[in-house]
């Protein structure tokens, strides 16, 4: 009886998850939906595990399908059907549960992909313990007299007491964080992709950029632990890494790198296309450059994050660029 009740509870949880996924992928989800979904995820570890299992199941299906289609390109598109035919069925109830999980996984994949142009938060972002919207920043107090600064479009989970020496463990889901650790403060670690960053006495910034991650030591020292090895970083050093490996450490201009912590964006002879990408991280809507010659020009200047239209006016003036403004904060530079 208890086993049957447990399966019924799990099936009900799967159904709730599917209902949330349908709502979130409908295209009509609101900020209220996001808050209610976050509250649903926070009800119990089982709620979060349901989503995690579904995502893992979908990834496994996707990997199997990709492998099959690579081996048999003439049968492209048939892999999903083949996987369904060969799925083991032990009982009707278990089959129905498996189908529910697979359905949730398929829906989950549709909404956990990075949204186009970062115009709305992903499902992972909405389920995060803490997140910031475009142009927003936030400060969080951690155990051991530590403070964490979240940059724009950032989402994190925090496992209290799960880090070294009982300190906090921070999981960077997306975006960028900065952490300063004073002498005598508690221990903490930041997990980002395939890397684990442990700050010493000093400060670090950790950023996700697609499938790559960046660690900048802005003061003191820090250590990056990765499957390919461990690297020590000192002040003014930065390193990029991904799942496959870690690149070499290089020098960084801290005034530029950390300007965001002071509410500024600082550019020094940066190609305009790169400057616009950075502006888009902080500004609602989207700025696009339609002229390749203009995109290759270099931009220098310091701009307030609270008023990045100032940067657009600056570009218009110094390059005599044509500016087309569209609803929703979209701007085309040509």
mmCIF file of C-alpha atoms in Angstrom:
data_model
loop_
_atom_site.group_PDB
_atom_site.id
_atom_site.type_symbol
_atom_site.label_atom_id
_atom_site.label_comp_id
_atom_site.label_asym_id
_atom_site.label_seq_id
_atom_site.Cartn_x
_atom_site.Cartn_y
_atom_site.Cartn_z
ATOM 1 C CA UNK A 1 0.000 0.000 0.000
ATOM 2 C CA UNK A 2 2.775 2.413 0.876
ATOM 3 C CA UNK A 3 4.520 1.657 -2.416
ATOM 4 C CA UNK A 4 1.295 2.322 -4.325
ATOM 5 C CA UNK A 5 0.805 5.618 -2.468
ATOM 6 C CA UNK A 6 4.385 6.633 -3.194
ATOM 7 C CA UNK A 7 3.859 5.940 -6.903
ATOM 8 C CA UNK A 8 0.582 7.885 -6.835
ATOM 9 C CA UNK A 9 2.322 10.826 -5.149
ATOM 10 C CA UNK A 10 5.128 10.720 -7.699
ATOM 11 C CA UNK A 11 2.624 10.582 -10.564
ATOM 12 C CA UNK A 12 0.776 13.573 -9.097
ATOM 13 C CA UNK A 13 4.043 15.459 -8.829
ATOM 14 C CA UNK A 14 4.846 14.619 -12.446
ATOM 15 C CA UNK A 15 1.421 15.910 -13.468
ATOM 16 C CA UNK A 16 1.980 19.161 -11.596
ATOM 17 C CA UNK A 17 5.374 19.572 -13.221
ATOM 18 C CA UNK A 18 3.864 19.026 -16.680
ATOM 19 C CA UNK A 19 1.162 21.588 -15.943
ATOM 20 C CA UNK A 20 3.798 24.127 -14.960
ATOM 21 C CA UNK A 21 5.838 23.367 -18.041
ATOM 22 C CA UNK A 22 2.816 23.823 -20.297
ATOM 23 C CA UNK A 23 2.118 27.179 -18.694
ATOM 24 C CA UNK A 24 5.720 28.340 -18.889
ATOM 25 C CA UNK A 25 6.163 27.317 -22.514
ATOM 26 C CA UNK A 26 2.842 28.833 -23.603
ATOM 27 C CA UNK A 27 4.439 32.181 -24.383
ATOM 28 C CA UNK A 28 2.032 33.917 -21.999
ATOM 29 C CA UNK A 29 3.887 33.300 -18.726
ATOM 30 C CA UNK A 30 4.119 36.308 -16.430
ATOM 31 C CA UNK A 31 6.380 37.384 -13.589
ATOM 32 C CA UNK A 32 3.639 36.168 -11.231
ATOM 33 C CA UNK A 33 3.852 32.746 -12.863
ATOM 34 C CA UNK A 34 7.595 32.818 -12.294
ATOM 35 C CA UNK A 35 7.137 33.605 -8.599
ATOM 36 C CA UNK A 36 4.510 30.880 -8.156
ATOM 37 C CA UNK A 37 6.669 28.371 -10.020
ATOM 38 C CA UNK A 38 9.617 29.212 -7.780
ATOM 39 C CA UNK A 39 7.403 28.659 -4.728
ATOM 40 C CA UNK A 40 6.301 25.287 -6.150
ATOM 41 C CA UNK A 41 9.920 24.247 -6.629
ATOM 42 C CA UNK A 42 10.712 25.267 -3.055
ATOM 43 C CA UNK A 43 8.016 23.077 -1.477
ATOM 44 C CA UNK A 44 10.261 20.046 -1.155
ATOM 45 C CA UNK A 45 13.391 18.431 -2.594
ATOM 46 C CA UNK A 46 11.089 16.028 -4.451
ATOM 47 C CA UNK A 47 9.693 18.880 -6.516
ATOM 48 C CA UNK A 48 13.167 19.901 -7.621
ATOM 49 C CA UNK A 49 14.220 16.296 -8.223
ATOM 50 C CA UNK A 50 11.252 15.784 -10.534
ATOM 51 C CA UNK A 51 12.516 18.514 -12.836
ATOM 52 C CA UNK A 52 16.104 17.306 -12.579
ATOM 53 C CA UNK A 53 15.166 13.720 -13.489
ATOM 54 C CA UNK A 54 13.119 14.926 -16.417
ATOM 55 C CA UNK A 55 15.974 17.036 -17.729
ATOM 56 C CA UNK A 56 18.421 14.144 -17.372
ATOM 57 C CA UNK A 57 16.033 11.811 -19.178
ATOM 58 C CA UNK A 58 15.657 14.220 -22.064
ATOM 59 C CA UNK A 59 19.392 14.700 -22.357
ATOM 60 C CA UNK A 60 19.878 10.936 -22.484
ATOM 61 C CA UNK A 61 17.262 10.625 -25.215
ATOM 62 C CA UNK A 62 18.856 13.456 -27.161
ATOM 63 C CA UNK A 63 22.319 11.926 -26.915
ATOM 64 C CA UNK A 64 21.048 8.542 -28.048
ATOM 65 C CA UNK A 65 19.199 10.107 -30.956
ATOM 66 C CA UNK A 66 22.255 12.110 -32.044
ATOM 67 C CA UNK A 67 24.445 9.004 -31.884
ATOM 68 C CA UNK A 68 21.952 6.950 -33.904
ATOM 69 C CA UNK A 69 21.596 9.612 -36.591
ATOM 70 C CA UNK A 70 25.362 9.974 -36.867
ATOM 71 C CA UNK A 71 25.720 6.232 -37.415
ATOM 72 C CA UNK A 72 22.738 5.980 -39.769
ATOM 73 C CA UNK A 73 22.320 9.342 -41.525
ATOM 74 C CA UNK A 74 19.895 7.844 -44.045
ATOM 75 C CA UNK A 75 17.519 7.163 -41.146
ATOM 76 C CA UNK A 76 17.641 10.669 -39.744
ATOM 77 C CA UNK A 77 14.487 11.463 -37.832
ATOM 78 C CA UNK A 78 13.704 7.819 -37.013
ATOM 79 C CA UNK A 79 15.724 7.598 -33.798
ATOM 80 C CA UNK A 80 12.999 8.891 -31.504
ATOM 81 C CA UNK A 81 10.527 6.315 -32.797
ATOM 82 C CA UNK A 82 13.125 3.567 -32.404
ATOM 83 C CA UNK A 83 13.804 4.612 -28.815
ATOM 84 C CA UNK A 84 10.086 4.499 -28.044
ATOM 85 C CA UNK A 85 9.687 1.010 -29.553
ATOM 86 C CA UNK A 86 12.610 -0.374 -27.583
ATOM 87 C CA UNK A 87 11.706 1.184 -24.232
ATOM 88 C CA UNK A 88 11.227 -1.553 -21.601
ATOM 89 C CA UNK A 89 7.736 -1.951 -20.138
ATOM 90 C CA UNK A 90 7.523 -3.701 -16.779
ATOM 91 C CA UNK A 91 3.988 -2.770 -15.840
ATOM 92 C CA UNK A 92 1.214 -0.527 -17.050
ATOM 93 C CA UNK A 93 1.627 1.810 -14.104
ATOM 94 C CA UNK A 94 5.386 2.049 -14.511
ATOM 95 C CA UNK A 95 4.969 2.561 -18.246
ATOM 96 C CA UNK A 96 2.528 5.401 -17.663
ATOM 97 C CA UNK A 97 4.901 6.957 -15.161
ATOM 98 C CA UNK A 98 7.760 6.634 -17.612
ATOM 99 C CA UNK A 99 5.668 8.240 -20.317
ATOM 100 C CA UNK A 100 4.822 11.063 -17.961
ATOM 101 C CA UNK A 101 8.489 11.633 -17.184
ATOM 102 C CA UNK A 102 9.390 11.486 -20.877
ATOM 103 C CA UNK A 103 6.638 13.982 -21.665
ATOM 104 C CA UNK A 104 7.838 16.279 -18.932
ATOM 105 C CA UNK A 105 11.389 15.879 -20.197
ATOM 106 C CA UNK A 106 10.415 16.842 -23.725
ATOM 107 C CA UNK A 107 8.555 19.893 -22.487
ATOM 108 C CA UNK A 108 11.395 20.761 -20.151
ATOM 109 C CA UNK A 109 13.887 20.722 -22.985
ATOM 110 C CA UNK A 110 11.779 23.227 -24.881
ATOM 111 C CA UNK A 111 11.906 25.764 -22.071
ATOM 112 C CA UNK A 112 15.341 25.147 -20.548
ATOM 113 C CA UNK A 113 17.158 25.994 -23.767
ATOM 114 C CA UNK A 114 18.688 29.443 -23.491
ATOM 115 C CA UNK A 115 15.920 31.839 -24.552
ATOM 116 C CA UNK A 116 16.616 33.735 -27.794
ATOM 117 C CA UNK A 117 18.564 36.951 -27.201
ATOM 118 C CA UNK A 118 18.120 36.394 -23.435
ATOM 119 C CA UNK A 119 14.768 38.153 -23.723
ATOM 120 C CA UNK A 120 13.217 36.146 -20.877
ATOM 121 C CA UNK A 121 14.529 33.932 -18.068
ATOM 122 C CA UNK A 122 14.922 30.213 -18.690
ATOM 123 C CA UNK A 123 13.199 27.582 -16.580
ATOM 124 C CA UNK A 124 16.424 27.019 -14.632
ATOM 125 C CA UNK A 125 16.670 30.741 -13.972
ATOM 126 C CA UNK A 126 13.109 30.920 -12.662
ATOM 127 C CA UNK A 127 13.686 27.945 -10.344
ATOM 128 C CA UNK A 128 16.921 29.403 -8.928
ATOM 129 C CA UNK A 129 17.266 30.390 -5.287
ATOM 130 C CA UNK A 130 18.235 33.920 -6.322
ATOM 131 C CA UNK A 131 18.190 35.682 -9.673
ATOM 132 C CA UNK A 132 18.447 39.160 -11.136
ATOM 133 C CA UNK A 133 16.649 40.564 -14.146
ATOM 134 C CA UNK A 134 18.203 42.522 -17.001
ATOM 135 C CA UNK A 135 19.897 45.616 -15.596
ATOM 136 C CA UNK A 136 19.377 44.513 -11.999
ATOM 137 C CA UNK A 137 22.063 43.772 -9.402
ATOM 138 C CA UNK A 138 21.720 42.326 -5.903
ATOM 139 C CA UNK A 139 23.804 41.779 -2.757
ATOM 140 C CA UNK A 140 23.472 38.673 -0.599
ATOM 141 C CA UNK A 141 24.889 37.986 2.855
ATOM 142 C CA UNK A 142 26.491 34.555 3.244
ATOM 143 C CA UNK A 143 27.669 32.606 6.262
ATOM 144 C CA UNK A 144 30.999 33.656 7.756
ATOM 145 C CA UNK A 145 30.599 37.416 7.129
ATOM 146 C CA UNK A 146 30.841 37.034 3.365
ATOM 147 C CA UNK A 147 28.979 39.114 0.807
ATOM 148 C CA UNK A 148 28.063 38.083 -2.720
ATOM 149 C CA UNK A 149 27.220 40.521 -5.509
ATOM 150 C CA UNK A 150 25.012 39.304 -8.362
ATOM 151 C CA UNK A 151 25.371 41.070 -11.687
ATOM 152 C CA UNK A 152 22.663 41.463 -14.326
ATOM 153 C CA UNK A 153 20.863 38.375 -15.723
ATOM 154 C CA UNK A 154 22.323 36.172 -12.995
ATOM 155 C CA UNK A 155 20.826 33.126 -11.293
ATOM 156 C CA UNK A 156 22.348 31.047 -8.506
ATOM 157 C CA UNK A 157 21.532 28.278 -6.059
ATOM 158 C CA UNK A 158 23.042 28.272 -2.571
ATOM 159 C CA UNK A 159 23.677 25.102 -0.560
ATOM 160 C CA UNK A 160 24.097 26.337 2.997
ATOM 161 C CA UNK A 161 26.874 24.552 4.849
ATOM 162 C CA UNK A 162 27.767 22.304 1.889
ATOM 163 C CA UNK A 163 31.064 24.011 1.089
ATOM 164 C CA UNK A 164 34.519 23.602 2.651
ATOM 165 C CA UNK A 165 34.661 23.766 6.460
ATOM 166 C CA UNK A 166 30.881 24.067 6.644
ATOM 167 C CA UNK A 167 30.758 27.186 4.494
ATOM 168 C CA UNK A 168 28.279 27.891 1.727
ATOM 169 C CA UNK A 169 28.458 26.420 -1.757
ATOM 170 C CA UNK A 170 27.266 28.678 -4.571
ATOM 171 C CA UNK A 171 26.122 27.173 -7.868
ATOM 172 C CA UNK A 172 26.336 29.680 -10.722
ATOM 173 C CA UNK A 173 23.542 28.810 -13.148
ATOM 174 C CA UNK A 174 23.935 31.842 -15.377
ATOM 175 C CA UNK A 175 25.347 35.354 -15.334
ATOM 176 C CA UNK A 176 28.122 36.717 -13.131
ATOM 177 C CA UNK A 177 28.935 36.997 -9.437
ATOM 178 C CA UNK A 178 31.595 38.770 -7.400
ATOM 179 C CA UNK A 179 32.727 37.671 -3.957
ATOM 180 C CA UNK A 180 35.161 39.275 -1.521
ATOM 181 C CA UNK A 181 36.630 37.289 1.355
ATOM 182 C CA UNK A 182 38.341 39.186 4.154
ATOM 183 C CA UNK A 183 41.048 37.580 6.357
ATOM 184 C CA UNK A 184 39.386 35.435 9.012
ATOM 185 C CA UNK A 185 36.091 35.175 7.111
ATOM 186 C CA UNK A 186 34.348 31.846 6.594
ATOM 187 C CA UNK A 187 35.089 29.415 3.785
ATOM 188 C CA UNK A 188 33.054 29.375 0.579
ATOM 189 C CA UNK A 189 33.214 27.843 -2.879
ATOM 190 C CA UNK A 190 31.633 28.690 -6.218
ATOM 191 C CA UNK A 191 30.700 25.870 -8.589
ATOM 192 C CA UNK A 192 30.418 26.970 -12.218
ATOM 193 C CA UNK A 193 30.200 24.421 -15.032
ATOM 194 C CA UNK A 194 33.055 21.957 -14.637
ATOM 195 C CA UNK A 195 35.011 24.209 -12.303
ATOM 196 C CA UNK A 196 35.110 24.793 -8.564
ATOM 197 C CA UNK A 197 36.473 28.141 -7.405
ATOM 198 C CA UNK A 198 37.747 28.580 -3.846
ATOM 199 C CA UNK A 199 38.692 32.181 -2.982
ATOM 200 C CA UNK A 200 41.573 32.795 -0.612
ATOM 201 C CA UNK A 201 41.907 36.115 1.179
ATOM 202 C CA UNK A 202 40.813 38.449 -1.586
ATOM 203 C CA UNK A 203 38.103 38.740 -4.225
ATOM 204 C CA UNK A 204 36.989 36.947 -7.374
ATOM 205 C CA UNK A 205 34.520 37.397 -10.201
ATOM 206 C CA UNK A 206 33.025 34.344 -11.902
ATOM 207 C CA UNK A 207 31.043 34.614 -15.124
ATOM 208 C CA UNK A 208 29.258 32.247 -17.457
ATOM 209 C CA UNK A 209 29.317 33.079 -21.181
ATOM 210 C CA UNK A 210 27.454 30.346 -23.053
ATOM 211 C CA UNK A 211 29.368 27.092 -22.599
ATOM 212 C CA UNK A 212 32.481 28.874 -21.307
ATOM 213 C CA UNK A 213 33.285 30.240 -17.886
ATOM 214 C CA UNK A 214 35.612 32.980 -16.728
ATOM 215 C CA UNK A 215 37.328 33.454 -13.365
ATOM 216 C CA UNK A 216 38.973 36.792 -12.558
ATOM 217 C CA UNK A 217 41.018 37.276 -9.402
ATOM 218 C CA UNK A 218 40.474 40.929 -8.509
ATOM 219 C CA UNK A 219 42.362 40.857 -5.191
ATOM 220 C CA UNK A 220 44.496 38.409 -3.240
ATOM 221 C CA UNK A 221 44.388 34.885 -4.598
ATOM 222 C CA UNK A 222 41.989 32.121 -5.616
ATOM 223 C CA UNK A 223 42.115 28.496 -6.723
ATOM 224 C CA UNK A 224 40.308 26.885 -9.658
ATOM 225 C CA UNK A 225 39.799 23.118 -9.445
ATOM 226 C CA UNK A 226 38.897 21.395 -12.727
ATOM 227 C CA UNK A 227 38.929 17.818 -14.010
ATOM 228 C CA UNK A 228 41.992 18.752 -16.085
ATOM 229 C CA UNK A 229 43.904 20.096 -13.082
ATOM 230 C CA UNK A 230 44.133 22.831 -10.465
ATOM 231 C CA UNK A 231 45.222 26.409 -11.141
ATOM 232 C CA UNK A 232 46.205 29.137 -8.686
ATOM 233 C CA UNK A 233 45.235 32.688 -9.646
ATOM 234 C CA UNK A 234 46.636 35.912 -8.277
ATOM 235 C CA UNK A 235 45.414 39.480 -8.453
ATOM 236 C CA UNK A 236 44.860 40.784 -12.002
ATOM 237 C CA UNK A 237 44.780 37.292 -13.515
ATOM 238 C CA UNK A 238 41.919 35.820 -15.512
ATOM 239 C CA UNK A 239 41.311 32.365 -16.941
ATOM 240 C CA UNK A 240 38.661 30.890 -19.241
ATOM 241 C CA UNK A 241 37.553 27.273 -19.152
ATOM 242 C CA UNK A 242 34.871 24.880 -20.368
ATOM 243 C CA UNK A 243 34.000 21.238 -19.730
ATOM 244 C CA UNK A 244 36.957 20.053 -21.800
ATOM 245 C CA UNK A 245 39.757 22.055 -20.249
ATOM 246 C CA UNK A 246 41.254 25.242 -18.837
ATOM 247 C CA UNK A 247 43.001 27.921 -20.877
ATOM 248 C CA UNK A 248 46.126 29.819 -19.831
ATOM 249 C CA UNK A 249 45.883 32.575 -17.249
ATOM 250 C CA UNK A 250 46.270 36.091 -18.604
ATOM 251 C CA UNK A 251 46.534 39.633 -17.284
ATOM 252 C CA UNK A 252 43.369 41.701 -17.036
ATOM 253 C CA UNK A 253 42.534 45.398 -16.681
ATOM 254 C CA UNK A 254 40.703 45.393 -13.345
ATOM 255 C CA UNK A 255 39.280 48.871 -13.830
ATOM 256 C CA UNK A 256 37.451 47.607 -16.917
ATOM 257 C CA UNK A 257 36.642 44.152 -15.560
ATOM 258 C CA UNK A 258 35.122 45.367 -12.293
ATOM 259 C CA UNK A 259 33.449 48.579 -13.463
ATOM 260 C CA UNK A 260 30.060 46.838 -13.271
ATOM 261 C CA UNK A 261 30.452 46.550 -9.494
ATOM 262 C CA UNK A 262 30.341 50.352 -9.375
ATOM 263 C CA UNK A 263 27.363 50.707 -11.706
ATOM 264 C CA UNK A 264 29.471 51.500 -14.778
ATOM 265 C CA UNK A 265 30.487 49.988 -18.109
ATOM 266 C CA UNK A 266 33.984 50.955 -19.229
ATOM 267 C CA UNK A 267 35.215 50.390 -22.784
ATOM 268 C CA UNK A 268 38.747 50.974 -24.032
ATOM 269 C CA UNK A 269 39.044 50.663 -27.814
ATOM 270 C CA UNK A 270 36.617 47.716 -27.897
ATOM 271 C CA UNK A 271 35.109 46.664 -31.261
ATOM 272 C CA UNK A 272 31.599 48.066 -31.373
ATOM 273 C CA UNK A 273 30.040 44.628 -31.904
ATOM 274 C CA UNK A 274 31.583 43.468 -28.596
ATOM 275 C CA UNK A 275 30.580 46.660 -26.798
ATOM 276 C CA UNK A 276 26.991 46.238 -27.990
ATOM 277 C CA UNK A 277 26.945 42.633 -26.752
ATOM 278 C CA UNK A 278 27.994 43.903 -23.331
ATOM 279 C CA UNK A 279 25.413 46.703 -23.382
ATOM 280 C CA UNK A 280 22.714 44.138 -24.171
ATOM 281 C CA UNK A 281 23.492 42.276 -20.958
ATOM 282 C CA UNK A 282 22.365 45.297 -18.951
ATOM 283 C CA UNK A 283 19.760 47.022 -21.094
ATOM 284 C CA UNK A 284 16.164 45.894 -21.596
ATOM 285 C CA UNK A 285 15.279 45.244 -25.220
ATOM 286 C CA UNK A 286 18.035 44.753 -27.760
ATOM 287 C CA UNK A 287 20.617 46.856 -29.590
ATOM 288 C CA UNK A 288 21.659 45.525 -33.005
ATOM 289 C CA UNK A 289 24.285 46.758 -35.474
ATOM 290 C CA UNK A 290 23.222 46.296 -39.093
ATOM 291 C CA UNK A 291 26.355 47.794 -40.673
ATOM 292 C CA UNK A 292 29.472 45.599 -40.628
ATOM 293 C CA UNK A 293 31.791 48.564 -41.103
ATOM 294 C CA UNK A 294 30.215 50.257 -38.092
ATOM 295 C CA UNK A 295 30.408 47.021 -36.085
ATOM 296 C CA UNK A 296 34.179 46.909 -36.575
ATOM 297 C CA UNK A 297 34.723 50.464 -35.275
ATOM 298 C CA UNK A 298 36.237 50.744 -31.806
ATOM 299 C CA UNK A 299 34.444 52.295 -28.873
ATOM 300 C CA UNK A 300 35.947 53.991 -25.829
ATOM 301 C CA UNK A 301 33.989 55.534 -23.015
ATOM 302 C CA UNK A 302 32.423 55.105 -19.595
ATOM 303 C CA UNK A 303 28.661 54.804 -19.236
ATOM 304 C CA UNK A 304 26.229 54.397 -16.366
ATOM 305 C CA UNK A 305 24.411 51.079 -16.325
ATOM 306 C CA UNK A 306 21.288 52.945 -15.192
ATOM 307 C CA UNK A 307 21.262 54.961 -18.454
ATOM 308 C CA UNK A 308 22.790 52.964 -21.305
ATOM 309 C CA UNK A 309 20.851 54.962 -23.872
ATOM 310 C CA UNK A 310 23.641 57.452 -23.202
ATOM 311 C CA UNK A 311 25.973 54.965 -24.909
ATOM 312 C CA UNK A 312 23.636 54.803 -27.910
ATOM 313 C CA UNK A 313 23.639 58.589 -28.180
ATOM 314 C CA UNK A 314 27.432 58.580 -27.919
ATOM 315 C CA UNK A 315 27.722 56.043 -30.761
ATOM 316 C CA UNK A 316 25.308 58.079 -32.857
ATOM 317 C CA UNK A 317 27.317 61.265 -32.358
ATOM 318 C CA UNK A 318 30.879 60.039 -32.857
ATOM 319 C CA UNK A 319 30.139 57.672 -35.766
ATOM 320 C CA UNK A 320 27.192 59.592 -37.279
ATOM 321 C CA UNK A 321 25.267 56.330 -37.034
ATOM 322 C CA UNK A 322 21.642 56.100 -38.050
ATOM 323 C CA UNK A 323 19.514 55.047 -35.080
ATOM 324 C CA UNK A 324 16.161 53.332 -35.572
ATOM 325 C CA UNK A 325 14.106 52.834 -32.413
ATOM 326 C CA UNK A 326 11.421 50.157 -32.277
ATOM 327 C CA UNK A 327 8.891 49.186 -29.596
ATOM 328 C CA UNK A 328 10.120 47.060 -26.715
ATOM 329 C CA UNK A 329 13.481 48.786 -26.399
ATOM 330 C CA UNK A 330 14.842 47.465 -29.713
ATOM 331 C CA UNK A 331 17.387 49.729 -31.402
ATOM 332 C CA UNK A 332 19.056 49.259 -34.794
ATOM 333 C CA UNK A 333 22.357 51.036 -35.443
ATOM 334 C CA UNK A 334 23.294 51.471 -39.086
#
